[in-house]
PDB file of C-alpha atoms in Angstrom:
ATOM      1  CA  MET K   1     -13.860  98.177  23.756  1.00  0.00           C
ATOM      2  CA  ILE K   2     -13.853  96.018  26.876  1.00  0.00           C
ATOM      3  CA  PRO K   3     -10.182  95.357  27.748  1.00  0.00           C
ATOM      4  CA  HIS K   4      -8.404  92.002  28.052  1.00  0.00           C
ATOM      5  CA  LEU K   5     -10.368  90.082  25.430  1.00  0.00           C
ATOM      6  CA  PRO K   6      -8.337  87.311  23.799  1.00  0.00           C
ATOM      7  CA  ARG K   7      -8.775  88.907  20.369  1.00  0.00           C
ATOM      8  CA  PRO K   8      -9.639  92.627  20.486  1.00  0.00           C
ATOM      9  CA  SER K   9      -9.537  92.538  16.671  1.00  0.00           C
ATOM     10  CA  LEU K  10     -13.282  91.793  16.696  1.00  0.00           C
ATOM     11  CA  HIS K  11     -13.724  95.531  16.072  1.00  0.00           C
ATOM     12  CA  PRO K  12     -17.187  96.260  17.481  1.00  0.00           C
ATOM     13  CA  ARG K  13     -18.786  99.430  16.128  1.00  0.00           C
ATOM     14  CA  LEU K  14     -18.978 101.589  19.226  1.00  0.00           C
ATOM     15  CA  PRO K  15     -20.635 103.847  19.966  1.00  0.00           C
ATOM     16  CA  SER K  16     -23.447 102.518  17.845  1.00  0.00           C
ATOM     17  CA  PRO K  17     -25.201 105.115  15.678  1.00  0.00           C
ATOM     18  CA  VAL K  18     -28.374 106.984  16.599  1.00  0.00           C
ATOM     19  CA  GLU K  19     -30.702 107.481  13.635  1.00  0.00           C
ATOM     20  CA  PRO K  20     -33.774 109.738  13.471  1.00  0.00           C
ATOM     21  CA  VAL K  21     -36.940 108.193  12.064  1.00  0.00           C
ATOM     22  CA  ALA K  22     -39.515 110.311  10.248  1.00  0.00           C
ATOM     23  CA  ASP K  23     -42.788 108.690  11.297  1.00  0.00           C
ATOM     24  CA  ASP K  24     -45.944 110.788  11.221  1.00  0.00           C
ATOM     25  CA  ARG K  25     -47.634 108.548  13.820  1.00  0.00           C
ATOM     26  CA  PHE K  26     -45.166 109.874  16.399  1.00  0.00           C
ATOM     27  CA  HIS K  27     -44.745 113.326  14.861  1.00  0.00           C
ATOM     28  CA  ARG K  28     -48.438 114.203  15.151  1.00  0.00           C
ATOM     29  CA  HIS K  29     -48.096 113.870  18.930  1.00  0.00           C
ATOM     30  CA  GLY K  30     -44.993 116.033  19.032  1.00  0.00           C
ATOM     31  CA  VAL K  31     -42.704 113.059  19.722  1.00  0.00           C
ATOM     32  CA  ARG K  32     -39.423 112.603  17.867  1.00  0.00           C
ATOM     33  CA  LEU K  33     -38.486 108.937  17.361  1.00  0.00           C
ATOM     34  CA  LEU K  34     -34.822 107.894  17.272  1.00  0.00           C
ATOM     35  CA  LEU K  35     -33.291 104.449  16.852  1.00  0.00           C
ATOM     36  CA  LYS K  36     -30.166 103.425  18.763  1.00  0.00           C
ATOM     37  CA  ARG K  37     -28.744 100.941  16.279  1.00  0.00           C
ATOM     38  CA  ASP K  38     -27.069  98.441  18.573  1.00  0.00           C
ATOM     39  CA  ASP K  39     -27.885  95.828  15.926  1.00  0.00           C
ATOM     40  CA  LEU K  40     -24.949  97.280  13.964  1.00  0.00           C
ATOM     41  CA  ILE K  41     -22.311  96.714  16.671  1.00  0.00           C
ATOM     42  CA  HIS K  42     -21.044  93.453  15.175  1.00  0.00           C
ATOM     43  CA  PRO K  43     -22.456  91.141  12.479  1.00  0.00           C
ATOM     44  CA  ASP K  44     -22.172  88.049  14.718  1.00  0.00           C
ATOM     45  CA  LEU K  45     -22.596  89.671  18.151  1.00  0.00           C
ATOM     46  CA  PRO K  46     -25.214  92.371  17.634  1.00  0.00           C
ATOM     47  CA  GLY K  47     -26.823  94.631  20.133  1.00  0.00           C
ATOM     48  CA  ASN K  48     -27.021  93.997  23.819  1.00  0.00           C
ATOM     49  CA  LYS K  49     -25.400  90.591  23.231  1.00  0.00           C
ATOM     50  CA  TRP K  50     -22.024  92.237  22.663  1.00  0.00           C
ATOM     51  CA  ARG K  51     -22.454  94.606  25.596  1.00  0.00           C
ATOM     52  CA  LYS K  52     -23.343  91.747  27.958  1.00  0.00           C
ATOM     53  CA  LEU K  53     -20.951  89.116  26.629  1.00  0.00           C
ATOM     54  CA  ALA K  54     -17.825  91.251  26.263  1.00  0.00           C
ATOM     55  CA  PRO K  55     -17.195  91.784  29.999  1.00  0.00           C
ATOM     56  CA  ASN K  56     -17.918  88.107  30.679  1.00  0.00           C
ATOM     57  CA  LEU K  57     -15.481  87.085  27.954  1.00  0.00           C
ATOM     58  CA  ALA K  58     -12.883  89.343  29.520  1.00  0.00           C
ATOM     59  CA  ALA K  59     -13.502  87.822  32.957  1.00  0.00           C
ATOM     60  CA  ALA K  60     -13.250  84.297  31.543  1.00  0.00           C
ATOM     61  CA  ALA K  61      -9.982  85.123  29.791  1.00  0.00           C
ATOM     62  CA  ALA K  62      -8.525  86.769  32.901  1.00  0.00           C
ATOM     63  CA  ALA K  63      -9.317  83.639  34.918  1.00  0.00           C
ATOM     64  CA  GLY K  64      -7.796  81.349  32.300  1.00  0.00           C
ATOM     65  CA  HIS K  65     -11.003  79.620  31.213  1.00  0.00           C
ATOM     66  CA  GLY K  66     -11.131  78.140  27.708  1.00  0.00           C
ATOM     67  CA  THR K  67     -14.747  76.982  27.908  1.00  0.00           C
ATOM     68  CA  LEU K  68     -17.961  78.986  28.320  1.00  0.00           C
ATOM     69  CA  LEU K  69     -21.205  77.439  29.541  1.00  0.00           C
ATOM     70  CA  THR K  70     -24.517  79.247  29.350  1.00  0.00           C
ATOM     71  CA  PHE K  71     -28.271  78.674  29.178  1.00  0.00           C
ATOM     72  CA  GLY K  72     -31.163  79.379  26.842  1.00  0.00           C
ATOM     73  CA  GLY K  73     -34.298  78.188  25.130  1.00  0.00           C
ATOM     74  CA  ALA K  74     -34.587  76.688  21.684  1.00  0.00           C
ATOM     75  CA  TYR K  75     -34.681  80.108  19.999  1.00  0.00           C
ATOM     76  CA  SER K  76     -32.270  81.938  22.283  1.00  0.00           C
ATOM     77  CA  ASN K  77     -30.398  84.861  20.711  1.00  0.00           C
ATOM     78  CA  HIS K  78     -28.015  84.660  23.650  1.00  0.00           C
ATOM     79  CA  LEU K  79     -27.033  81.086  22.817  1.00  0.00           C
ATOM     80  CA  ARG K  80     -26.387  82.077  19.205  1.00  0.00           C
ATOM     81  CA  ALA K  81     -24.232  85.027  20.259  1.00  0.00           C
ATOM     82  CA  THR K  82     -22.234  82.931  22.731  1.00  0.00           C
ATOM     83  CA  ALA K  83     -21.608  80.262  20.099  1.00  0.00           C
ATOM     84  CA  ALA K  84     -20.470  82.911  17.625  1.00  0.00           C
ATOM     85  CA  ALA K  85     -18.147  84.432  20.219  1.00  0.00           C
ATOM     86  CA  GLY K  86     -16.634  81.028  20.836  1.00  0.00           C
ATOM     87  CA  ARG K  87     -15.984  80.537  17.132  1.00  0.00           C
ATOM     88  CA  LEU K  88     -14.454  83.992  16.735  1.00  0.00           C
ATOM     89  CA  LEU K  89     -12.278  83.788  19.838  1.00  0.00           C
ATOM     90  CA  GLY K  90     -11.284  80.139  19.734  1.00  0.00           C
ATOM     91  CA  LEU K  91     -13.211  79.215  22.888  1.00  0.00           C
ATOM     92  CA  ARG K  92     -15.246  76.076  23.509  1.00  0.00           C
ATOM     93  CA  THR K  93     -18.901  76.714  24.254  1.00  0.00           C
ATOM     94  CA  ILE K  94     -21.606  74.631  25.891  1.00  0.00           C
ATOM     95  CA  GLY K  95     -25.267  75.571  25.647  1.00  0.00           C
ATOM     96  CA  VAL K  96     -27.659  74.144  28.230  1.00  0.00           C
ATOM     97  CA  VAL K  97     -30.981  74.115  26.382  1.00  0.00           C
ATOM     98  CA  ARG K  98     -34.418  74.114  28.023  1.00  0.00           C
ATOM     99  CA  GLY K  99     -36.437  71.065  26.922  1.00  0.00           C
ATOM    100  CA  GLN K 100     -35.216  67.474  27.176  1.00  0.00           C
ATOM    101  CA  GLU K 101     -37.876  66.563  24.611  1.00  0.00           C
ATOM    102  CA  LEU K 102     -35.794  68.362  21.955  1.00  0.00           C
ATOM    103  CA  ALA K 103     -32.885  65.944  22.290  1.00  0.00           C
ATOM    104  CA  GLY K 104     -32.573  63.722  19.273  1.00  0.00           C
ATOM    105  CA  LYS K 105     -34.931  65.825  17.152  1.00  0.00           C
ATOM    106  CA  PRO K 106     -33.814  67.867  14.139  1.00  0.00           C
ATOM    107  CA  LEU K 107     -32.372  71.196  15.260  1.00  0.00           C
ATOM    108  CA  ASN K 108     -34.252  74.372  14.448  1.00  0.00           C
ATOM    109  CA  ALA K 109     -32.393  77.083  12.513  1.00  0.00           C
ATOM    110  CA  SER K 110     -31.271  78.886  15.666  1.00  0.00           C
ATOM    111  CA  LEU K 111     -29.821  75.818  17.388  1.00  0.00           C
ATOM    112  CA  ALA K 112     -28.346  74.592  14.109  1.00  0.00           C
ATOM    113  CA  ARG K 113     -26.394  77.817  13.851  1.00  0.00           C
ATOM    114  CA  CYS K 114     -25.141  77.293  17.404  1.00  0.00           C
ATOM    115  CA  ALA K 115     -23.964  73.807  16.492  1.00  0.00           C
ATOM    116  CA  ASP K 116     -22.348  75.030  13.277  1.00  0.00           C
ATOM    117  CA  ASP K 117     -20.394  77.542  15.369  1.00  0.00           C
ATOM    118  CA  GLY K 118     -19.079  74.699  17.491  1.00  0.00           C
ATOM    119  CA  MET K 119     -21.384  74.877  20.493  1.00  0.00           C
ATOM    120  CA  ARG K 120     -22.040  71.618  22.314  1.00  0.00           C
ATOM    121  CA  LEU K 121     -25.773  71.468  23.064  1.00  0.00           C
ATOM    122  CA  HIS K 122     -26.871  69.816  26.313  1.00  0.00           C
ATOM    123  CA  PHE K 123     -30.641  69.405  26.688  1.00  0.00           C
ATOM    124  CA  VAL K 124     -32.221  69.319  30.153  1.00  0.00           C
ATOM    125  CA  ASP K 125     -35.769  68.845  31.356  1.00  0.00           C
ATOM    126  CA  ARG K 126     -37.759  71.931  32.235  1.00  0.00           C
ATOM    127  CA  THR K 127     -37.704  71.296  35.985  1.00  0.00           C
ATOM    128  CA  THR K 128     -33.913  71.133  35.967  1.00  0.00           C
ATOM    129  CA  TYR K 129     -33.786  74.262  33.843  1.00  0.00           C
ATOM    130  CA  ARG K 130     -35.978  76.215  36.276  1.00  0.00           C
ATOM    131  CA  GLU K 131     -33.650  75.191  39.105  1.00  0.00           C
ATOM    132  CA  LYS K 132     -30.426  75.985  37.251  1.00  0.00           C
ATOM    133  CA  ARG K 133     -29.449  78.694  39.742  1.00  0.00           C
ATOM    134  CA  ASN K 134     -29.643  76.221  42.619  1.00  0.00           C
ATOM    135  CA  PRO K 135     -25.997  75.401  43.480  1.00  0.00           C
ATOM    136  CA  ALA K 136     -26.659  71.647  43.647  1.00  0.00           C
ATOM    137  CA  THR K 137     -28.450  71.630  40.288  1.00  0.00           C
ATOM    138  CA  LEU K 138     -25.712  73.690  38.649  1.00  0.00           C
ATOM    139  CA  ALA K 139     -23.038  71.400  40.094  1.00  0.00           C
ATOM    140  CA  ARG K 140     -24.836  68.379  38.612  1.00  0.00           C
ATOM    141  CA  ILE K 141     -25.036  70.037  35.195  1.00  0.00           C
ATOM    142  CA  LEU K 142     -21.340  70.889  35.343  1.00  0.00           C
ATOM    143  CA  ARG K 143     -20.484  67.282  36.160  1.00  0.00           C
ATOM    144  CA  GLU K 144     -22.531  66.078  33.197  1.00  0.00           C
ATOM    145  CA  VAL K 145     -20.819  68.390  30.701  1.00  0.00           C
ATOM    146  CA  ALA K 146     -17.324  68.681  32.222  1.00  0.00           C
ATOM    147  CA  PRO K 147     -14.621  68.828  29.517  1.00  0.00           C
ATOM    148  CA  ARG K 148     -12.419  65.758  29.482  1.00  0.00           C
ATOM    149  CA  ASP K 149      -9.250  67.835  29.838  1.00  0.00           C
ATOM    150  CA  GLY K 150     -10.463  69.220  33.168  1.00  0.00           C
ATOM    151  CA  ASP K 151     -10.922  72.813  31.986  1.00  0.00           C
ATOM    152  CA  PRO K 152     -13.776  74.049  34.234  1.00  0.00           C
ATOM    153  CA  PRO K 153     -16.330  76.081  32.256  1.00  0.00           C
ATOM    154  CA  TYR K 154     -16.867  79.753  32.970  1.00  0.00           C
ATOM    155  CA  VAL K 155     -20.612  80.017  33.654  1.00  0.00           C
ATOM    156  CA  VAL K 156     -22.564  82.843  32.042  1.00  0.00           C
ATOM    157  CA  PRO K 157     -26.176  83.076  33.275  1.00  0.00           C
ATOM    158  CA  GLU K 158     -29.243  82.913  31.062  1.00  0.00           C
ATOM    159  CA  GLY K 159     -29.413  85.959  28.820  1.00  0.00           C
ATOM    160  CA  GLY K 160     -25.895  86.898  29.902  1.00  0.00           C
ATOM    161  CA  SER K 161     -27.305  88.971  32.758  1.00  0.00           C
ATOM    162  CA  ASN K 162     -24.963  89.278  35.732  1.00  0.00           C
ATOM    163  CA  ALA K 163     -23.100  92.102  37.447  1.00  0.00           C
ATOM    164  CA  GLU K 164     -20.406  92.189  34.751  1.00  0.00           C
ATOM    165  CA  ALA K 165     -23.013  92.404  31.995  1.00  0.00           C
ATOM    166  CA  VAL K 166     -24.950  95.152  33.760  1.00  0.00           C
ATOM    167  CA  ARG K 167     -21.816  97.252  34.074  1.00  0.00           C
ATOM    168  CA  GLY K 168     -21.154  96.646  30.377  1.00  0.00           C
ATOM    169  CA  CYS K 169     -24.660  97.838  29.494  1.00  0.00           C
ATOM    170  CA  ALA K 170     -24.121 101.028  31.494  1.00  0.00           C
ATOM    171  CA  GLU K 171     -22.008 102.138  28.514  1.00  0.00           C
ATOM    172  CA  LEU K 172     -25.197 102.085  26.431  1.00  0.00           C
ATOM    173  CA  GLY K 173     -26.744 104.674  28.727  1.00  0.00           C
ATOM    174  CA  GLN K 174     -23.581 106.748  28.729  1.00  0.00           C
ATOM    175  CA  GLU K 175     -23.614 106.858  24.925  1.00  0.00           C
ATOM    176  CA  LEU K 176     -27.154 108.297  25.060  1.00  0.00           C
ATOM    177  CA  ARG K 177     -26.547 111.026  27.622  1.00  0.00           C
ATOM    178  CA  GLY K 178     -28.038 114.241  26.297  1.00  0.00           C
ATOM    179  CA  ALA K 179     -29.406 112.488  23.207  1.00  0.00           C
ATOM    180  CA  ALA K 180     -32.845 111.430  24.463  1.00  0.00           C
ATOM    181  CA  GLY K 181     -35.463 112.118  27.094  1.00  0.00           C
ATOM    182  CA  VAL K 182     -36.882 108.593  27.290  1.00  0.00           C
ATOM    183  CA  VAL K 183     -35.008 105.476  26.151  1.00  0.00           C
ATOM    184  CA  GLY K 184     -36.999 102.301  25.549  1.00  0.00           C
ATOM    185  CA  VAL K 185     -35.617  98.765  25.463  1.00  0.00           C
ATOM    186  CA  ALA K 186     -37.203  95.326  25.253  1.00  0.00           C
ATOM    187  CA  CYS K 187     -36.419  93.171  28.293  1.00  0.00           C
ATOM    188  CA  GLY K 188     -35.896  89.456  28.752  1.00  0.00           C
ATOM    189  CA  THR K 189     -33.772  88.946  31.861  1.00  0.00           C
ATOM    190  CA  GLY K 190     -33.476  92.661  32.731  1.00  0.00           C
ATOM    191  CA  GLY K 191     -29.707  93.094  32.514  1.00  0.00           C
ATOM    192  CA  THR K 192     -29.749  95.586  29.658  1.00  0.00           C
ATOM    193  CA  LEU K 193     -32.315  97.835  31.347  1.00  0.00           C
ATOM    194  CA  ALA K 194     -30.462  97.651  34.673  1.00  0.00           C
ATOM    195  CA  GLY K 195     -27.276  98.908  33.028  1.00  0.00           C
ATOM    196  CA  LEU K 196     -28.956 101.347  30.643  1.00  0.00           C
ATOM    197  CA  ALA K 197     -30.731 103.152  33.469  1.00  0.00           C
ATOM    198  CA  ALA K 198     -27.494 103.396  35.449  1.00  0.00           C
ATOM    199  CA  GLY K 199     -25.653 104.988  32.534  1.00  0.00           C
ATOM    200  CA  LEU K 200     -28.221 107.648  31.615  1.00  0.00           C
ATOM    201  CA  GLY K 201     -27.859 111.204  32.832  1.00  0.00           C
ATOM    202  CA  GLU K 202     -29.942 113.554  34.945  1.00  0.00           C
ATOM    203  CA  GLY K 203     -33.498 113.999  33.664  1.00  0.00           C
ATOM    204  CA  GLN K 204     -33.441 110.920  31.417  1.00  0.00           C
ATOM    205  CA  ARG K 205     -35.704 107.908  31.942  1.00  0.00           C
ATOM    206  CA  ALA K 206     -35.358 104.281  30.843  1.00  0.00           C
ATOM    207  CA  LEU K 207     -38.484 102.366  29.846  1.00  0.00           C
ATOM    208  CA  GLY K 208     -38.456  98.561  29.824  1.00  0.00           C
ATOM    209  CA  ILE K 209     -40.910  96.488  27.776  1.00  0.00           C
ATOM    210  CA  PRO K 210     -40.845  92.904  29.126  1.00  0.00           C
ATOM    211  CA  VAL K 211     -41.257  90.188  26.500  1.00  0.00           C
ATOM    212  CA  LEU K 212     -42.091  87.577  29.157  1.00  0.00           C
ATOM    213  CA  ARG K 213     -45.170  87.589  31.300  1.00  0.00           C
ATOM    214  CA  GLY K 214     -45.133  87.047  35.048  1.00  0.00           C
ATOM    215  CA  GLY K 215     -44.446  90.402  36.691  1.00  0.00           C
ATOM    216  CA  PHE K 216     -41.103  89.276  38.132  1.00  0.00           C
ATOM    217  CA  LEU K 217     -38.770  91.562  36.215  1.00  0.00           C
ATOM    218  CA  GLY K 218     -38.780  94.558  38.541  1.00  0.00           C
ATOM    219  CA  GLU K 219     -37.287  92.561  41.374  1.00  0.00           C
ATOM    220  CA  GLU K 220     -34.734  91.001  39.014  1.00  0.00           C
ATOM    221  CA  ILE K 221     -33.567  94.453  37.882  1.00  0.00           C
ATOM    222  CA  ARG K 222     -33.227  95.679  41.445  1.00  0.00           C
ATOM    223  CA  THR K 223     -31.194  92.572  42.309  1.00  0.00           C
ATOM    224  CA  LEU K 224     -28.914  93.066  39.298  1.00  0.00           C
ATOM    225  CA  GLN K 225     -28.288  96.712  40.144  1.00  0.00           C
ATOM    226  CA  GLU K 226     -27.497  95.766  43.724  1.00  0.00           C
ATOM    227  CA  ALA K 227     -24.939  93.231  42.481  1.00  0.00           C
ATOM    228  CA  ALA K 228     -23.399  95.594  39.921  1.00  0.00           C
ATOM    229  CA  PHE K 229     -23.467  98.933  41.736  1.00  0.00           C
ATOM    230  CA  GLY K 230     -24.308  98.219  45.351  1.00  0.00           C
ATOM    231  CA  GLY K 231     -27.773  99.758  45.082  1.00  0.00           C
ATOM    232  CA  PRO K 232     -30.380 101.293  42.759  1.00  0.00           C
ATOM    233  CA  ARG K 233     -29.263 103.482  39.875  1.00  0.00           C
ATOM    234  CA  GLY K 234     -31.145 105.685  37.452  1.00  0.00           C
ATOM    235  CA  ASP K 235     -34.787 106.379  36.700  1.00  0.00           C
ATOM    236  CA  TRP K 236     -36.512 103.405  35.103  1.00  0.00           C
ATOM    237  CA  PHE K 237     -39.999 101.958  34.791  1.00  0.00           C
ATOM    238  CA  LEU K 238     -41.717  98.984  33.158  1.00  0.00           C
ATOM    239  CA  ASP K 239     -44.836  98.549  31.062  1.00  0.00           C
ATOM    240  CA  GLU K 240     -45.808  94.870  31.094  1.00  0.00           C
ATOM    241  CA  ARG K 241     -48.724  94.982  28.637  1.00  0.00           C
ATOM    242  CA  PHE K 242     -46.865  94.081  25.457  1.00  0.00           C
ATOM    243  CA  HIS K 243     -45.488  90.550  25.890  1.00  0.00           C
ATOM    244  CA  CYS K 244     -48.168  89.155  23.508  1.00  0.00           C
ATOM    245  CA  GLY K 245     -48.658  86.101  25.706  1.00  0.00           C
ATOM    246  CA  GLY K 246     -45.053  85.407  26.662  1.00  0.00           C
ATOM    247  CA  TYR K 247     -41.614  84.763  25.255  1.00  0.00           C
ATOM    248  CA  GLY K 248     -41.635  83.605  21.662  1.00  0.00           C
ATOM    249  CA  ARG K 249     -45.293  84.581  21.297  1.00  0.00           C
ATOM    250  CA  THR K 250     -46.607  87.011  18.711  1.00  0.00           C
ATOM    251  CA  THR K 251     -50.023  88.168  17.552  1.00  0.00           C
ATOM    252  CA  PRO K 252     -51.366  89.030  14.092  1.00  0.00           C
ATOM    253  CA  ASP K 253     -51.469  92.702  15.103  1.00  0.00           C
ATOM    254  CA  LEU K 254     -47.813  92.642  16.154  1.00  0.00           C
ATOM    255  CA  LEU K 255     -46.705  90.928  12.953  1.00  0.00           C
ATOM    256  CA  ALA K 256     -48.700  93.355  10.827  1.00  0.00           C
ATOM    257  CA  PHE K 257     -47.157  96.282  12.705  1.00  0.00           C
ATOM    258  CA  ALA K 258     -43.632  94.915  12.177  1.00  0.00           C
ATOM    259  CA  GLU K 259     -44.184  94.402   8.458  1.00  0.00           C
ATOM    260  CA  ASP K 260     -45.585  97.924   8.128  1.00  0.00           C
ATOM    261  CA  PHE K 261     -42.629  99.419  10.050  1.00  0.00           C
ATOM    262  CA  GLU K 262     -40.203  97.585   7.764  1.00  0.00           C
ATOM    263  CA  GLN K 263     -41.955  98.942   4.671  1.00  0.00           C
ATOM    264  CA  ARG K 264     -42.058 102.475   6.038  1.00  0.00           C
ATOM    265  CA  HIS K 265     -38.448 102.667   7.166  1.00  0.00           C
ATOM    266  CA  GLY K 266     -36.466  99.889   5.476  1.00  0.00           C
ATOM    267  CA  LEU K 267     -35.387  98.399   8.802  1.00  0.00           C
ATOM    268  CA  PRO K 268     -35.566  94.615   9.299  1.00  0.00           C
ATOM    269  CA  VAL K 269     -37.488  94.240  12.559  1.00  0.00           C
ATOM    270  CA  GLU K 270     -36.713  91.358  14.924  1.00  0.00           C
ATOM    271  CA  ARG K 271     -40.101  90.017  16.012  1.00  0.00           C
ATOM    272  CA  LEU K 272     -39.673  88.719  19.588  1.00  0.00           C
ATOM    273  CA  TYR K 273     -38.023  91.778  21.152  1.00  0.00           C
ATOM    274  CA  VAL K 274     -37.704  94.790  18.864  1.00  0.00           C
ATOM    275  CA  ALA K 275     -41.191  94.577  17.342  1.00  0.00           C
ATOM    276  CA  LYS K 276     -42.774  94.455  20.799  1.00  0.00           C
ATOM    277  CA  LEU K 277     -40.741  97.486  21.859  1.00  0.00           C
ATOM    278  CA  LEU K 278     -41.654  99.587  18.818  1.00  0.00           C
ATOM    279  CA  TYR K 279     -45.314  98.560  19.049  1.00  0.00           C
ATOM    280  CA  ALA K 280     -45.336  99.542  22.725  1.00  0.00           C
ATOM    281  CA  LEU K 281     -43.721 102.917  22.035  1.00  0.00           C
ATOM    282  CA  LEU K 282     -46.310 103.743  19.387  1.00  0.00           C
ATOM    283  CA  THR K 283     -49.175 102.687  21.663  1.00  0.00           C
ATOM    284  CA  LEU K 284     -47.828 104.754  24.544  1.00  0.00           C
ATOM    285  CA  THR K 285     -47.333 107.742  22.259  1.00  0.00           C
ATOM    286  CA  GLU K 286     -50.936 107.514  21.075  1.00  0.00           C
ATOM    287  CA  GLU K 287     -52.047 107.235  24.707  1.00  0.00           C
ATOM    288  CA  GLY K 288     -50.293 110.528  25.481  1.00  0.00           C
ATOM    289  CA  ALA K 289     -47.647 109.002  27.749  1.00  0.00           C
ATOM    290  CA  PHE K 290     -44.918 111.277  26.367  1.00  0.00           C
ATOM    291  CA  ALA K 291     -45.060 115.059  26.496  1.00  0.00           C
ATOM    292  CA  PRO K 292     -44.830 116.981  23.221  1.00  0.00           C
ATOM    293  CA  GLY K 293     -41.192 117.644  22.446  1.00  0.00           C
ATOM    294  CA  THR K 294     -40.003 114.323  23.870  1.00  0.00           C
ATOM    295  CA  ARG K 295     -37.033 112.705  22.157  1.00  0.00           C
ATOM    296  CA  LEU K 296     -37.939 109.030  22.347  1.00  0.00           C
ATOM    297  CA  THR K 297     -35.156 106.569  21.601  1.00  0.00           C
ATOM    298  CA  ALA K 298     -35.730 102.877  20.880  1.00  0.00           C
ATOM    299  CA  VAL K 299     -32.760 100.563  21.398  1.00  0.00           C
ATOM    300  CA  VAL K 300     -32.609  98.097  18.493  1.00  0.00           C
ATOM    301  CA  THR K 301     -31.084  95.176  20.367  1.00  0.00           C
ATOM    302  CA  GLY K 302     -30.878  92.579  17.623  1.00  0.00           C
ATOM    303  CA  THR K 303     -31.558  91.335  14.134  1.00  0.00           C
ATOM    304  CA  PRO K 304     -34.258  88.964  12.867  1.00  0.00           C
ATOM    305  CA  SER K 305     -33.731  85.295  13.654  1.00  0.00           C
ATOM    306  CA  PRO K 306     -32.601  82.936  10.895  1.00  0.00           C
TER     307      PRO K 306
END
């Protein structure tokens, strides 16, 4: 449990369980597949969302902030988790949403859940969103959404990825020390992988499967580790072949794989992150990327979207 949260009674399930999966597609190559069930940490704050949000919530509470402001797209799991945290902890939340064209339109299921949890949604054009880390742009956004009582929002970056979050995700790696040879995780902003790799032990490797295209994630991870630890930590690598065209994109092959995995193992598979990770791990196994005897652990970072 991260200390100093306003209500530690949230009772996250930590450490999350590690479950073996009997799958002959891995077994025939001598690879043992395990699932790190971070999706079971908390029903409203599953997976890496708890690990990244908890230290930011603690920092906000320590600084006396009653309002959180963060960023995401129309289907952002991070926005949903932040809104849920606000409801559970009695904090106000503001979500800056990419896409001014969405303002005034009916909310999709993901954004509707955010609103139901009390999040104030503030839509911005895509140029503004791209420049959100520019101090002048951020200052303008803060002026536009400033609470009337003068409570300045505590700003959590897109995806929750900052130095605090990376240090929180290091606990994920620590929980897996000695339990796996290679640990795979799907990556959006890179914070989970940056922390995971730092927490693993000698001889363990972290594999990141980016769900966005662009080839920028390696530099982002190095920057996050510099901010969190003062320099690089752990043994990690990326395979950028499995984004399926970019964030929010899927393919018929990916969807068929996810449905088959659900039928084989009774696990609901989140399509935009977890399915891409599992599909990548199977492909890499069939390509011979992992030596026989490898214990290969997949981090299940979330649950299917509403």
